[in-house]
């Protein structure tokens, strides 16, 4: 297995994913809850990718140390919520999550992918640019919470 592995997320991972998002200082949204993530998995069982490290000791559970939502709407692919535990960064986990997400979305027919990144996250912007993504300067995103 190695130090960590990437796999499809499951309902049993949702609390750990939410905890990961808190630990990695992701900007919270109104859909950061188990019910919303469960609905995501019902709509697209393979949308959530997780990176986990193996359990240490007989009674320990594997730990979720990375996540990515690779969403497909039938037209384009989008990446949301790339997160890596602060203690596991700089090990290639984020890059591998993105490459797995790209593979999954290309297999489904995506000819274009986009990634949502907080405007003030310079490190995140540099990460995406290093993977070949271009910053789209002529667009502004509008959001409405319910």
Coordinates of N, CA and C in Angstrom, one line a residue, residues 15-79:
X15 N -17.6 12.0 8.2 CA -17.2 12.8 9.4 C -15.7 13.1 9.3
X16 N -14.9 12.1 8.9 CA -13.4 12.3 8.8 C -13.1 13.4 7.7
X17 N -13.8 13.4 6.6 CA -13.6 14.4 5.6 C -13.9 15.8 6.1
X18 N -15.1 15.9 6.8 CA -15.4 17.2 7.4 C -14.4 17.7 8.4
X19 N -13.9 16.7 9.2 CA -12.8 17.1 10.2 C -11.6 17.5 9.5
X20 N -11.2 16.8 8.4 CA -10.1 17.2 7.6 C -10.2 18.6 7.1
X21 N -11.4 19.0 6.6 CA -11.6 20.3 6.1 C -11.4 21.4 7.2
X22 N -11.8 21.0 8.4 CA -11.6 22.0 9.5 C -10.1 22.1 9.8
X23 N -9.4 21.0 9.8 CA -8.0 21.0 10.2 C -7.2 21.7 9.1
X24 N -7.6 21.6 7.9 CA -6.8 22.2 6.8 C -7.2 23.6 6.5
X25 N -8.1 24.2 7.4 CA -8.5 25.6 7.3 C -9.3 25.9 6.0
X26 N -10.0 25.0 5.5 CA -10.9 25.3 4.4 C -11.9 26.3 4.8
X27 N -12.3 27.2 3.8 CA -13.3 28.1 4.1 C -14.6 27.4 4.3
X28 N -15.3 27.5 5.4 CA -16.6 26.8 5.6 C -17.7 27.3 4.7
X29 N -18.6 26.3 4.3 CA -19.8 26.7 3.5 C -21.0 26.0 4.1
X30 N -22.2 26.4 3.6 CA -23.4 25.9 4.2 C -23.6 24.5 3.9
X31 N -22.8 23.9 2.9 CA -23.0 22.5 2.6 C -21.9 21.6 3.2
X32 N -21.3 22.1 4.2 CA -20.2 21.3 4.9 C -20.9 20.5 6.0
X33 N -21.7 19.5 5.7 CA -22.3 18.7 6.6 C -22.5 17.3 6.0
X34 N -22.7 16.3 6.9 CA -22.8 14.9 6.5 C -24.0 14.7 5.5
X35 N -25.1 15.4 5.7 CA -26.3 15.2 4.8 C -25.9 15.6 3.4
X36 N -25.3 16.8 3.2 CA -24.9 17.3 1.9 C -23.9 16.4 1.2
X37 N -22.9 15.9 2.0 CA -22.0 14.9 1.4 C -22.6 13.6 1.0
X38 N -23.5 13.2 1.9 CA -24.3 11.9 1.6 C -25.0 12.1 0.3
X39 N -25.7 13.2 0.1 CA -26.4 13.5 -1.2 C -25.5 13.5 -2.4
X40 N -24.3 14.1 -2.2 CA -23.3 14.0 -3.3 C -23.0 12.6 -3.7
X41 N -22.8 11.7 -2.7 CA -22.4 10.3 -3.0 C -23.6 9.6 -3.6
X42 N -24.8 10.0 -3.2 CA -26.0 9.3 -3.9 C -26.1 9.8 -5.3
X43 N -25.8 11.0 -5.6 CA -25.9 11.5 -7.0 C -24.7 11.0 -7.8
X44 N -23.5 10.9 -7.3 CA -22.4 10.4 -8.0 C -21.4 9.7 -7.0
X45 N -21.5 8.4 -7.0 CA -20.8 7.6 -6.0 C -19.3 7.8 -6.0
X46 N -18.8 8.2 -7.2 CA -17.3 8.3 -7.3 C -16.8 9.7 -7.2
X47 N -17.7 10.7 -6.9 CA -17.3 12.1 -6.9 C -16.2 12.4 -5.8
X48 N -16.3 11.8 -4.6 CA -15.4 12.1 -3.5 C -14.2 11.1 -3.5
X49 N -13.1 11.7 -3.6 CA -11.8 10.9 -3.5 C -11.2 11.2 -2.2
X50 N -10.6 10.2 -1.6 CA -9.9 10.4 -0.3 C -8.5 9.8 -0.4
X51 N -7.6 10.4 0.3 CA -6.3 9.8 0.6 C -6.3 9.4 2.0
X52 N -5.8 8.2 2.2 CA -5.8 7.7 3.6 C -4.4 7.0 3.9
X53 N -4.0 7.1 5.1 CA -2.8 6.5 5.6 C -3.3 5.2 6.3
X54 N -2.5 4.1 6.3 CA -2.9 2.9 6.9 C -3.0 3.1 8.4
X55 N -3.8 2.2 9.0 CA -3.9 2.2 10.5 C -2.6 1.7 11.1
X56 N -2.3 2.2 12.3 CA -1.1 1.8 13.0 C -1.6 1.1 14.3
X57 N -1.4 -0.2 14.5 CA -1.8 -0.9 15.6 C -3.1 -1.7 15.3
X58 N -3.4 -2.7 16.1 CA -4.5 -3.6 15.8 C -5.9 -2.9 16.0
X59 N -6.0 -2.0 16.9 CA -7.3 -1.3 17.1 C -7.5 0.0 16.3
X60 N -6.5 0.4 15.6 CA -6.5 1.7 15.0 C -7.3 1.6 13.6
X61 N -7.8 2.8 13.2 CA -8.4 2.9 11.9 C -7.5 3.7 11.0
X62 N -7.7 3.4 9.7 CA -6.9 4.2 8.7 C -7.4 5.7 8.8
X63 N -6.5 6.6 8.6 CA -6.9 8.0 8.7 C -7.0 8.7 7.4
X64 N -8.0 9.5 7.2 CA -8.2 10.3 6.0 C -7.3 11.5 6.1
X65 N -6.4 11.7 5.2 CA -5.5 12.8 5.2 C -5.6 13.7 4.0
X66 N -6.5 13.4 3.1 CA -6.7 14.2 1.9 C -8.0 13.9 1.3
X67 N -8.6 15.0 0.6 CA -9.9 14.8 -0.1 C -9.9 15.7 -1.3
X68 N -10.8 15.3 -2.3 CA -11.1 16.1 -3.4 C -12.4 15.7 -3.9
X69 N -13.3 16.6 -4.2 CA -14.5 16.4 -4.9 C -14.3 16.6 -6.4
X70 N -14.5 15.6 -7.2 CA -14.3 15.6 -8.7 C -15.7 15.5 -9.3
X71 N -16.3 16.6 -9.5 CA -17.8 16.6 -9.9 C -17.9 16.6 -11.4
X72 N -18.9 15.9 -11.9 CA -19.2 15.8 -13.3 C -20.7 16.2 -13.5
X73 N -21.0 17.2 -14.3 CA -22.4 17.6 -14.5 C -22.9 17.1 -15.9
X74 N -22.1 16.3 -16.6 CA -22.6 15.8 -17.9 C -22.0 16.7 -19.0
X75 N -21.4 17.8 -18.6 CA -20.9 18.8 -19.6 C -19.4 19.1 -19.3
X76 N -19.1 19.4 -18.1 CA -17.8 19.8 -17.7 C -17.4 19.1 -16.3
X77 N -16.2 19.1 -16.0 CA -15.7 18.6 -14.7 C -15.3 19.7 -13.9
X78 N -15.5 19.6 -12.6 CA -15.1 20.6 -11.6 C -14.5 20.0 -10.4
X79 N -13.5 20.6 -9.9 CA -12.8 20.2 -8.6 C -13.2 21.2 -7.5

